[in-house]
Amino acid sequence: MLNEWQSNLWIVIEFIIVSVVLWFICDYFSSAYCIYNNPRGFDISHCYLLDLYEITDKSPEFVEGRTPEQMVEDKLEILERLKRRPEVEAASYSNNSYPYNGSNSSISFRYDSIWAEGLRRMVTPDFMRVFRYRGINGESPEQLAQEIEEGKIILSENFFSYENNKIKGVSKLIADSIKLSENEHLNIPFGTPIVPVRYDDYNLWSQTAVFSNSFSGPEALLWMNELCIRVREDMDKDIIENLMKDAQSQFHVGNYILSNVESFDTVREAFHLEDNNKQRNYIAGMIFLLINIFLGLLGTFWFRTQQRVQEVALRKVNGATSRSVFGRLISEGLIMLAIATPIALGIDCLLAYFELNSRYYDYLEWDRMIVCALIAAALMALMIVAGIWFPARKAMKIEPAIALKDE
């Protein structure tokens, strides 16, 4: 190997490049898997999004002279009618709050000198029951709904923790020391911190503040245009058709009428349409890249081994066994891989440190770094062995006299 250091050097360089690329692919897939399978903090099973249409003065059904107070009562009446239906477990109004929602609003709080910003979720109390939010100590959605009813603001446990900044969870902070950035002198009661609620399936953003519409006055309900319900599991059958059948008779109050019902599975699918297509493209591209890497390494060692048929024959003539020759060929490839792997791992660490492949919070995690590097090395070892195994076995079957007849 030392006598052939020039050709071996190029192979080691190839190994370094291939190892870094394979690590990048492994890290991408592992990060994507971890992100997708992280707890979401909400449950959309048996949940539906309802649209209320506000009738305009061009319609013959328009009711003139409705005051803001009456319009609020109309919306609350529709909500109560939904709650009275036997198949509905919970119903709520909200603004920029339901999962898989492209509309956002934010709010910021201050603890000591630390400022943090999160998603602003203005809801009616039963919102916690609709999407089954949970407290960090196992508090039920019903308990959290009661705290919203009492006018408390509920923060996610990680509200003051983001990316690599590890700040104490909300439960460990002194609630009286957390101030609303917009009005630091306002005395805000805080409720039980909740389990972080993710923005969607592909995003780890989960800093959330949930509070009642009462903070903005009763008329805030007028622009809370998200009506969500949870249907009882044993009664979730034809609910869309049944609600729309009763839209004109049961859910037409004042100038509001139920116009559409959509499952949250459909909402989720529509919201993630572009993300899913992008993921499929990434996966297809990386599989194609893996196939090319496999064929490249396989071809390199296949050609290298075939060029050494006469060397194999010469060693056998001098008493070497097929097993020892085969072990020598395999060990040469693995030794060069062992030389290249630590160098490649150093490059991997630099890429991770500068977050050139950052998809996961706490990005420079040594356990995932090492695991992905080992997977890359194992894949390369498999390719090397495969590239040597088949031509080497063929070379072993050639009689030394035939292999050396041209010498």
Coordinates of C-alpha atoms in Angstrom, one line a residue:
M1 CA 0.0 0.0 0.0
L2 CA 2.9 2.4 0.8
N3 CA 4.5 1.6 -2.6
E4 CA 1.3 2.6 -4.3
W5 CA 0.6 5.6 -2.2
Q6 CA -0.2 7.9 -5.1
S7 CA -3.1 5.9 -6.4
N8 CA -4.2 5.1 -2.9
L9 CA -4.1 8.8 -2.0
W10 CA -6.7 9.6 -4.7
I11 CA -8.9 6.8 -3.4
V12 CA -8.7 8.2 0.2
I13 CA -9.7 11.6 -1.1
E14 CA -12.6 10.0 -3.0
F15 CA -13.6 8.3 0.3
I16 CA -13.5 11.6 2.2
I17 CA -15.8 13.3 -0.3
V18 CA -18.2 10.3 -0.6
S19 CA -18.3 10.0 3.2
V20 CA -19.2 13.6 3.7
V21 CA -22.0 13.4 1.1
L22 CA -23.3 10.2 2.6
W23 CA -23.3 11.8 6.1
F24 CA -25.2 14.7 4.7
I25 CA -27.8 12.4 3.3
C26 CA -28.1 10.3 6.5
D27 CA -28.3 13.4 8.6
Y28 CA -31.0 14.9 6.4
F29 CA -33.1 11.8 6.6
S30 CA -32.6 11.3 10.3
S31 CA -33.4 15.0 11.0
A32 CA -36.5 14.8 8.8
Y33 CA -37.6 11.6 10.6
C34 CA -37.1 13.1 14.0
I35 CA -38.9 16.3 13.1
Y36 CA -41.9 14.5 11.6
N37 CA -42.2 12.1 14.5
N38 CA -41.8 14.7 17.2
P39 CA -44.9 15.1 19.4
R40 CA -47.2 17.7 17.9
G41 CA -48.9 18.8 21.1
F42 CA -52.3 18.7 19.5
D43 CA -54.8 16.1 18.1
I44 CA -56.8 16.7 15.0
S45 CA -58.6 13.3 14.9
H46 CA -62.3 13.7 14.5
C47 CA -61.9 17.5 14.2
Y48 CA -63.6 19.7 11.6
L49 CA -63.3 23.3 10.5
L50 CA -66.6 25.2 9.8
D51 CA -67.0 28.3 7.7
L52 CA -69.5 30.9 8.6
Y53 CA -70.6 33.2 5.8
E54 CA -71.7 36.7 6.7
I55 CA -74.7 37.6 4.5
T56 CA -74.3 40.9 2.7
D57 CA -77.0 43.6 2.2
K58 CA -77.3 42.4 -1.4
S59 CA -79.0 39.3 -0.2
P60 CA -82.8 39.2 0.4
E61 CA -82.0 37.3 3.6
F62 CA -80.0 40.2 5.0
V63 CA -81.1 41.5 8.4
E64 CA -80.7 45.2 8.7
G65 CA -79.7 47.1 11.8
R66 CA -77.7 44.4 13.6
T67 CA -75.6 46.0 16.3
P68 CA -72.1 44.6 17.1
E69 CA -73.5 43.3 20.4
Q70 CA -76.3 41.5 18.5
M71 CA -73.8 40.1 16.0
V72 CA -71.7 38.7 18.9
E73 CA -74.9 37.1 20.3
D74 CA -75.6 35.6 16.9
K75 CA -72.2 33.9 16.7
L76 CA -72.5 32.7 20.3
E77 CA -75.9 31.2 19.5
I78 CA -74.5 29.2 16.6
L79 CA -71.7 28.0 18.9
E80 CA -74.2 26.9 21.6
R81 CA -76.4 25.1 19.0
L82 CA -73.3 23.1 17.9
K83 CA -72.5 22.2 21.5
R84 CA -76.0 20.9 22.0
R85 CA -75.7 18.4 19.2
P86 CA -75.2 14.9 20.6
E87 CA -72.3 14.1 18.2
V88 CA -70.3 17.3 19.0
E89 CA -67.9 16.9 21.9
A90 CA -66.5 20.5 21.9
A91 CA -66.7 23.6 19.8
S92 CA -64.8 26.9 19.8
Y93 CA -64.0 30.1 18.1
S94 CA -60.5 31.3 17.5
N95 CA -58.3 33.7 15.6
N96 CA -55.1 32.6 13.8
S97 CA -55.0 29.6 16.1
Y98 CA -56.0 26.2 14.6
P99 CA -53.3 23.8 13.4
Y100 CA -52.1 23.8 9.8
N101 CA -53.1 27.5 9.5
G102 CA -51.1 29.8 7.3
S103 CA -52.4 32.9 9.1
N104 CA -50.3 33.9 12.1
S105 CA -50.1 36.6 14.7
S106 CA -47.4 37.0 17.4
I107 CA -47.0 38.2 20.9
S108 CA -43.9 38.9 23.0
F109 CA -43.2 38.6 26.7
R110 CA -40.2 39.6 28.8
Y111 CA -38.6 37.8 31.7
D112 CA -35.9 39.9 33.4
S113 CA -33.8 41.0 30.4
I114 CA -34.9 38.2 28.1
W115 CA -37.4 38.9 25.4
A116 CA -39.2 36.1 23.7
E117 CA -41.8 36.1 20.9
G118 CA -44.3 33.3 20.1
L119 CA -47.5 32.6 18.3
R120 CA -50.5 34.4 19.6
R121 CA -53.6 32.1 20.0
M122 CA -56.8 34.0 20.8
V123 CA -59.5 31.4 21.6
T124 CA -62.7 30.6 23.4
P125 CA -62.1 28.1 26.3
D126 CA -63.3 25.0 24.5
F127 CA -60.5 25.4 22.0
M128 CA -58.3 23.4 24.5
R129 CA -60.8 20.6 24.4
V130 CA -61.2 20.6 20.6
F131 CA -57.5 20.0 19.9
R132 CA -56.7 18.3 23.3
Y133 CA -53.9 20.5 24.5
R134 CA -52.2 19.1 27.6
G135 CA -50.4 20.7 30.5
I136 CA -46.8 19.7 31.2
N137 CA -47.9 17.9 34.4
G138 CA -50.7 16.0 32.7
E139 CA -53.4 18.6 33.1
S140 CA -56.4 17.7 31.0
P141 CA -57.9 19.8 28.2
E142 CA -60.9 20.4 30.6
Q143 CA -58.6 21.9 33.3
L144 CA -56.9 24.1 30.7
A145 CA -60.2 25.3 29.3
Q146 CA -61.2 26.3 32.9
E147 CA -58.0 28.4 33.2
I148 CA -58.8 30.1 29.9
E149 CA -62.3 30.7 31.2
E150 CA -60.8 32.4 34.3
G151 CA -58.9 34.8 32.0
K152 CA -55.4 33.3 32.5
I153 CA -52.7 33.3 29.8
I154 CA -51.3 29.9 29.1
L155 CA -47.7 29.8 27.7
S156 CA -46.0 26.8 26.2
E157 CA -43.3 25.4 28.5
N158 CA -40.6 26.3 26.0
F159 CA -41.7 29.9 25.4
F160 CA -38.4 31.3 26.5
S161 CA -36.4 28.5 24.9
Y162 CA -35.5 28.6 21.2
E163 CA -33.0 26.9 19.0
N164 CA -29.8 26.4 20.9
N165 CA -30.6 28.9 23.7
K166 CA -31.5 26.8 26.8
I167 CA -33.5 29.0 29.1
K168 CA -35.5 27.7 32.0
G169 CA -39.0 26.4 31.2
V170 CA -41.9 28.6 32.0
S171 CA -42.9 26.4 34.9
K172 CA -39.5 27.2 36.6
L173 CA -39.8 30.9 36.0
I174 CA -41.5 33.2 38.5
A175 CA -44.9 33.9 36.9
D176 CA -45.0 37.4 38.5
S177 CA -41.7 38.3 36.7
I178 CA -43.1 37.5 33.2
K179 CA -44.3 40.7 31.6
L180 CA -46.3 41.4 28.5
S181 CA -44.0 43.4 26.2
E182 CA -46.9 45.6 25.0
N183 CA -47.8 46.6 28.6
E184 CA -45.3 45.7 31.3
H185 CA -47.5 47.2 34.0
L186 CA -50.5 45.0 33.3
N187 CA -50.9 42.3 36.0
I188 CA -51.4 39.1 34.0
P189 CA -52.5 35.9 35.6
F190 CA -50.7 32.9 34.1
G191 CA -52.1 29.4 33.9
T192 CA -50.5 26.0 33.7
P193 CA -47.8 25.8 31.0
I194 CA -48.7 23.5 28.2
V195 CA -46.8 20.9 26.2
P196 CA -45.2 22.7 23.2
V197 CA -47.6 22.9 20.3
R198 CA -45.9 22.6 17.0
Y199 CA -46.7 24.8 14.0
D200 CA -47.0 21.9 11.6
D201 CA -45.5 18.5 10.8
Y202 CA -42.3 19.9 9.2
N203 CA -41.7 22.8 11.5
L204 CA -40.4 22.7 15.1
W205 CA -41.6 26.2 15.9
S206 CA -43.8 25.7 19.0
Q207 CA -43.5 28.8 21.2
T208 CA -47.2 29.6 21.9
A209 CA -49.3 31.9 24.1
V210 CA -53.0 31.0 24.4
F211 CA -55.5 33.4 26.0
S212 CA -59.2 34.2 25.9
N213 CA -60.9 36.8 23.7
S214 CA -61.9 38.6 26.9
F215 CA -58.5 40.3 26.9
S216 CA -59.6 42.3 23.8
G217 CA -63.2 42.8 24.9
P218 CA -66.4 40.9 24.0
E219 CA -66.5 42.3 20.5
A220 CA -63.3 40.5 19.6
L221 CA -65.5 37.6 18.8
L222 CA -66.6 39.4 15.7
W223 CA -63.2 38.9 14.0
M224 CA -62.6 35.4 15.5
N225 CA -63.6 33.7 12.2
E226 CA -62.3 30.1 13.0
L227 CA -65.1 27.8 14.1
C228 CA -63.7 24.4 15.0
I229 CA -65.5 21.3 16.5
R230 CA -64.5 17.9 17.8
V231 CA -66.9 15.1 17.1
R232 CA -67.3 12.1 19.4
E233 CA -65.3 9.2 18.1
D234 CA -68.3 6.8 18.1
M235 CA -70.5 9.3 16.2
D236 CA -68.1 10.5 13.6
K237 CA -70.1 9.4 10.6
D238 CA -71.6 11.6 7.8
I239 CA -71.1 14.6 10.1
I240 CA -70.3 16.9 7.2
E241 CA -73.5 16.0 5.3
N242 CA -75.6 16.2 8.5
L243 CA -74.3 19.7 9.5
M244 CA -74.7 21.1 6.0
K245 CA -78.3 19.6 5.8
D246 CA -79.1 21.6 8.9
A247 CA -77.2 24.8 7.8
Q248 CA -80.3 26.7 6.8
S249 CA -82.5 25.7 9.7
Q250 CA -80.2 25.4 12.6
F251 CA -77.1 27.4 11.8
H252 CA -78.5 30.5 10.2
V253 CA -78.7 33.2 12.9
G254 CA -78.9 36.8 12.1
N255 CA -76.6 37.4 9.1
Y256 CA -74.4 34.4 9.8
I257 CA -74.9 31.0 8.1
L258 CA -72.9 27.9 7.9
S259 CA -71.4 27.6 4.5
N260 CA -68.8 24.8 4.6
V261 CA -67.5 22.0 6.7
E262 CA -64.1 20.5 6.2
S263 CA -62.2 17.7 7.9
F264 CA -58.9 18.6 9.5
D265 CA -57.3 15.7 7.7
T266 CA -58.2 17.6 4.5
V267 CA -56.9 20.9 5.9
R268 CA -53.6 19.2 6.8
E269 CA -53.2 17.6 3.4
A270 CA -53.9 20.9 1.6
F271 CA -51.5 22.8 3.9
H272 CA -48.7 20.3 3.4
L273 CA -49.2 19.8 -0.3
E274 CA -46.1 21.8 -1.3
D275 CA -44.0 20.4 1.6
N276 CA -44.9 16.8 0.7
N277 CA -44.0 17.4 -2.9
K278 CA -40.7 18.9 -1.9
Q279 CA -39.9 16.0 0.4
R280 CA -40.6 13.5 -2.4
N281 CA -38.3 15.4 -4.7
Y282 CA -35.5 15.4 -2.0
I283 CA -35.9 11.7 -1.4
A284 CA -35.9 10.9 -5.1
G285 CA -32.8 13.0 -5.7
M286 CA -30.9 11.5 -2.8
I287 CA -31.8 7.9 -3.7
F288 CA -30.5 8.7 -7.2
L289 CA -27.3 10.1 -5.7
L290 CA -26.9 7.0 -3.4
I291 CA -27.2 4.8 -6.5
N292 CA -24.6 6.8 -8.3
I293 CA -22.2 6.7 -5.3
F294 CA -22.8 2.9 -5.0
L295 CA -22.0 2.3 -8.6
G296 CA -19.0 4.6 -8.5
L297 CA -17.4 2.9 -5.5
L298 CA -18.3 -0.5 -6.8
G299 CA -16.8 0.3 -10.2
T300 CA -13.6 1.7 -8.7
F301 CA -12.8 -1.4 -6.7
W302 CA -14.1 -3.8 -9.3
F303 CA -11.7 -2.3 -11.8
R304 CA -8.9 -2.2 -9.2
T305 CA -9.3 -5.8 -8.3
Q306 CA -9.5 -7.0 -11.9
Q307 CA -6.2 -5.2 -12.6
R308 CA -4.6 -7.3 -9.9
V309 CA -5.4 -10.8 -11.3
Q310 CA -1.8 -11.5 -12.1
E311 CA -0.7 -10.3 -8.6
V312 CA -3.3 -12.7 -7.1
A313 CA -1.9 -15.6 -9.2
L314 CA 1.7 -14.8 -8.2
R315 CA 0.8 -14.8 -4.6
K316 CA -0.9 -18.2 -4.9
V317 CA 2.1 -19.6 -6.7
N318 CA 4.2 -18.6 -3.8
G319 CA 2.0 -20.4 -1.3
A320 CA -0.7 -17.9 -0.4
T321 CA -4.2 -19.3 0.2
S322 CA -7.2 -17.9 -1.5
R323 CA -8.5 -16.9 1.9
S324 CA -5.3 -14.9 2.8
V325 CA -5.3 -13.2 -0.6
F326 CA -9.0 -12.3 -0.3
G327 CA -8.4 -11.0 3.2
R328 CA -5.5 -8.8 2.0
L329 CA -7.6 -7.3 -0.8
I330 CA -10.6 -6.6 1.5
S331 CA -8.3 -5.2 4.3
E332 CA -6.6 -2.7 1.9
G333 CA -10.0 -1.1 1.1
L334 CA -11.1 -1.0 4.7
I335 CA -7.8 0.4 5.9
M336 CA -8.1 3.3 3.4
L337 CA -11.7 3.8 4.6
A338 CA -10.4 3.9 8.2
I339 CA -7.9 6.6 7.2
A340 CA -10.6 8.7 5.4
T341 CA -13.4 8.4 8.0
P342 CA -11.8 10.6 10.8
I343 CA -11.0 13.3 8.3
A344 CA -14.5 13.2 6.9
L345 CA -15.9 13.3 10.4
G346 CA -14.0 16.5 11.0
I347 CA -15.5 18.0 7.9
D348 CA -19.0 16.8 9.1
C349 CA -18.5 18.6 12.4
L350 CA -17.6 21.8 10.6
L351 CA -20.7 21.6 8.4
A352 CA -22.8 20.9 11.5
Y353 CA -21.2 23.7 13.5
F354 CA -21.9 26.3 10.8
E355 CA -25.4 24.8 10.4
L356 CA -25.0 24.3 6.7
N357 CA -27.5 21.4 7.0
S358 CA -29.5 22.7 9.9
R359 CA -33.0 21.3 10.1
Y360 CA -33.2 20.3 13.8
Y361 CA -32.8 22.4 17.0
D362 CA -29.8 21.4 19.1
Y363 CA -28.2 20.8 15.7
L364 CA -24.7 19.8 16.8
E365 CA -25.8 16.7 18.7
W366 CA -22.9 14.3 19.1
D367 CA -25.0 11.2 19.3
R368 CA -26.7 11.9 16.0
M369 CA -23.4 13.1 14.5
I370 CA -21.6 9.9 15.4
V371 CA -24.5 7.6 14.4
C372 CA -24.8 9.2 10.9
A373 CA -21.1 9.1 10.4
L374 CA -21.1 5.3 11.4
I375 CA -24.0 4.7 9.0
A376 CA -22.1 6.4 6.2
A377 CA -18.9 4.4 7.0
A378 CA -20.9 1.2 7.1
L379 CA -22.5 1.9 3.7
M380 CA -19.1 2.6 2.2
A381 CA -17.6 -0.5 3.7
L382 CA -20.5 -2.5 2.2
M383 CA -19.8 -0.9 -1.2
I384 CA -16.1 -1.6 -0.9
V385 CA -16.6 -5.3 0.0
A386 CA -19.1 -5.7 -2.8
G387 CA -16.7 -4.1 -5.2
I388 CA -13.9 -6.5 -4.2
W389 CA -15.8 -9.6 -3.4
F390 CA -17.1 -10.5 -6.9
P391 CA -14.0 -9.8 -9.0
A392 CA -11.8 -11.3 -6.3
R393 CA -13.8 -14.6 -6.2
K394 CA -13.5 -14.7 -10.0
A395 CA -9.8 -14.1 -9.8
M396 CA -9.4 -16.9 -7.3
K397 CA -10.8 -19.4 -9.8
I398 CA -8.3 -18.6 -12.5
E399 CA -5.4 -21.0 -12.6
P400 CA -2.1 -19.2 -11.9
A401 CA -0.5 -20.6 -15.1
I402 CA -3.3 -19.1 -17.2
A403 CA -3.1 -15.7 -15.3
L404 CA 0.7 -15.6 -15.7
K405 CA 1.0 -16.9 -19.3
D406 CA 1.7 -13.5 -20.7
E407 CA 4.6 -12.8 -18.3

